[in-house]
Coordinates of C-alpha atoms in Angstrom, one line a residue:
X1 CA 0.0 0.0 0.0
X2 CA 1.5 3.1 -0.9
X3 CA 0.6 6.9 -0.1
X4 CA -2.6 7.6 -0.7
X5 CA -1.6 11.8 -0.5
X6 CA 1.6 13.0 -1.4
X7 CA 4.0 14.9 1.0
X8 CA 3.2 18.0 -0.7
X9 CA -1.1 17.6 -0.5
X10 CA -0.1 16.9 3.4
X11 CA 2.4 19.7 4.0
X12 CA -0.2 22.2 2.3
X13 CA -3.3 20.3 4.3
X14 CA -1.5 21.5 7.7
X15 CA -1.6 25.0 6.9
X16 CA -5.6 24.8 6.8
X17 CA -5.1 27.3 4.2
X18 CA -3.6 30.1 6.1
X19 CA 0.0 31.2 4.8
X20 CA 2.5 32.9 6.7
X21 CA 4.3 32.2 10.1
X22 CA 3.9 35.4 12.0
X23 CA 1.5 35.0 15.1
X24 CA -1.6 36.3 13.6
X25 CA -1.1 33.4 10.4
X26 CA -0.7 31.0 13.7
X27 CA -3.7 32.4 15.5
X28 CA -5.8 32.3 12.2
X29 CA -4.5 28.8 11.0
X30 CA -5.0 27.5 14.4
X31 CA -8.7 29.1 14.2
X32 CA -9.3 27.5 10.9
X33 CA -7.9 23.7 12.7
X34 CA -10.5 23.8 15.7
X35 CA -13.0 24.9 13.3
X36 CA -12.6 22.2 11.1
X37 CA -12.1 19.5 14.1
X38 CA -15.4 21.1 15.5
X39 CA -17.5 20.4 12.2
X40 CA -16.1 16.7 12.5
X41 CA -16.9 16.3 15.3
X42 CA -20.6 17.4 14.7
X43 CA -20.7 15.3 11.3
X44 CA -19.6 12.2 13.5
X45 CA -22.1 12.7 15.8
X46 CA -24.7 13.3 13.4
X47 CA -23.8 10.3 11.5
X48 CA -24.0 8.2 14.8
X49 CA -27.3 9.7 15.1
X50 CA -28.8 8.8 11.4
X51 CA -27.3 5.0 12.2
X52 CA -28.8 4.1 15.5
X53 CA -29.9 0.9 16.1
X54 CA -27.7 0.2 12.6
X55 CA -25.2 -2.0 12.8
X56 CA -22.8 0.4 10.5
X57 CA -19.7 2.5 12.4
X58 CA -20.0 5.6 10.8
X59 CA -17.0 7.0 12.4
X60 CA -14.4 8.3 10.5
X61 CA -11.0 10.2 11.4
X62 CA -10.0 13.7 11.8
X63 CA -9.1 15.4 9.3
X64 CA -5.1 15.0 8.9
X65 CA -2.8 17.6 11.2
X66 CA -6.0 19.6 12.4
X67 CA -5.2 18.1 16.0
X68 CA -1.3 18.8 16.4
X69 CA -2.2 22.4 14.7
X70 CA -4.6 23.5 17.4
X71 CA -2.0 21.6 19.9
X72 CA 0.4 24.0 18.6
X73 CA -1.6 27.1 18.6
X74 CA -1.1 27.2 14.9
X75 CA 3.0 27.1 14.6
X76 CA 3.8 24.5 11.9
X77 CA 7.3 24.1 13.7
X78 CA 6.1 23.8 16.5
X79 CA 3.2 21.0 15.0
X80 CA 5.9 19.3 12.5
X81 CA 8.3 19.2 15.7
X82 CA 5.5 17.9 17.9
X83 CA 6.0 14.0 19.3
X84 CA 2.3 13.0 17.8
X85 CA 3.7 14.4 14.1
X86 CA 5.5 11.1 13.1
X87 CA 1.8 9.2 13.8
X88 CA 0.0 11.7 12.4
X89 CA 1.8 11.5 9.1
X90 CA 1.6 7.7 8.7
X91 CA -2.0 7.7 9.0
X92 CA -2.2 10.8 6.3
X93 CA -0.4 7.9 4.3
X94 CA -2.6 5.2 5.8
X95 CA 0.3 2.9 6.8
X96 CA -1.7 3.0 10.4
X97 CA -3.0 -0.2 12.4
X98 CA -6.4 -0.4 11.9
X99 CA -9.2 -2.8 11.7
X100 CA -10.4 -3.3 8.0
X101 CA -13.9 -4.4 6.8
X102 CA -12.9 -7.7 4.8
X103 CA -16.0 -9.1 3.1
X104 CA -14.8 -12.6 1.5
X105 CA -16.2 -15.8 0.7
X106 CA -15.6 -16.7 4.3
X107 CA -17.6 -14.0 5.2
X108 CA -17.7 -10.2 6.6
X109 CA -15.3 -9.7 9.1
X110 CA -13.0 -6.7 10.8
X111 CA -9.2 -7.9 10.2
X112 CA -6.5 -6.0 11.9
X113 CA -4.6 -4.4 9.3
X114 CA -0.7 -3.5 9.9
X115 CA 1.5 -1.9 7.6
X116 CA 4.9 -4.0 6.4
X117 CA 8.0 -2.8 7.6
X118 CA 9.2 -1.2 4.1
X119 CA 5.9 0.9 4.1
X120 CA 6.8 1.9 7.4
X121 CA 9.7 3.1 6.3
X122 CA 8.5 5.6 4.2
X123 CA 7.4 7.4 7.4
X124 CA 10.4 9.6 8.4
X125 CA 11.5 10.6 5.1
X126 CA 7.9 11.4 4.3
X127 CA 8.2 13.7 7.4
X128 CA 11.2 15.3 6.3
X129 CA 9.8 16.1 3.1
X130 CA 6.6 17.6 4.7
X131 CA 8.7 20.1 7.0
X132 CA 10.9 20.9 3.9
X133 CA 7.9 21.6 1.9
X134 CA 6.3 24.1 4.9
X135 CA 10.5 25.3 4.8
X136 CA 10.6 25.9 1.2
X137 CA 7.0 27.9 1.4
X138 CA 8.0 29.9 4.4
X139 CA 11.4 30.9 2.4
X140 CA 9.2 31.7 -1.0
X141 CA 6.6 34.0 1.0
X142 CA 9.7 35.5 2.6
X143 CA 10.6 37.0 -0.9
X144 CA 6.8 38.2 -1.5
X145 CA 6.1 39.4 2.1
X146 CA 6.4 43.4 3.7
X147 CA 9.9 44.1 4.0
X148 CA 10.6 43.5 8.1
X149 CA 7.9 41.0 8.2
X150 CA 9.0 38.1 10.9
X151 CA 8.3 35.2 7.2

């Protein structure tokens, strides 16, 4: 199983959006995080609402970084250097654990699902590549932002 986003769709997906690094990018990136972890939440609950009595999970996971962003008030190094980013990444690239709906001829079943160990180690250099992708932007808007701006 490979990738399923690329580094660059991920590094651009923890910006929620919001360029620059100065604290009012931060404050309004972290904003736009909780925002978006607050309509998931809502959808979730919803959905567990519409399937009562079902025997369907609708749950679903949170959209990637918006967790470690709102963790780290909005600082991408802060979120890229954060202990939870490594995790975070390898389910962006679902190479997670995770129980999988198998329907077979010997029926319909949840089957733990782990990622081999060459998938997993795509995770760290994946991580690298993020944080120089958020390094490379940061550097590019430094050449298009206000002289004396802290980008």
């Amino acid at each position: 199983m490979s990738e399923w986003r690329s580094t660059e769709d991920l590094a651009a997906a923890l910006t929620f959006g919001v360029s620059g690094c100065d604290a009012a990018a931060n404050e309004a990136r972290a904003a736009r995080a909780a925002e978006v972890l607050a309509a998931h939440s809502a959808a979730v609950d919803r959905a567990y609402l519409d399937t009562a009595g079902s025997t369907v999970d609708p749950w679903w996971p949170e959209p990637f970084g918006a967790r470690i962003v709102v963790e780290a008030r909005g600082d991408l190094d802060a979120a890229t250097s954060s202990p939870e980013f490594e995790a975070e990444v390898q389910k962006g690239m679902n190479l997670h654990t995770r129980d999988v709906l198998v329907n077979d001829e010997d029926g319909c079943r949840y089957e733990a699902f782990t990622a081999a160990a060459e998938e997993l180690e795509q995770v760290v250099p994946a991580c690298t590549r993020i944080r120089d992708a958020l390094r490379t932007a940061r550097h590019v808007s430094a050449y298009i932002t206000p002289k004396g701006a802290p980008c």
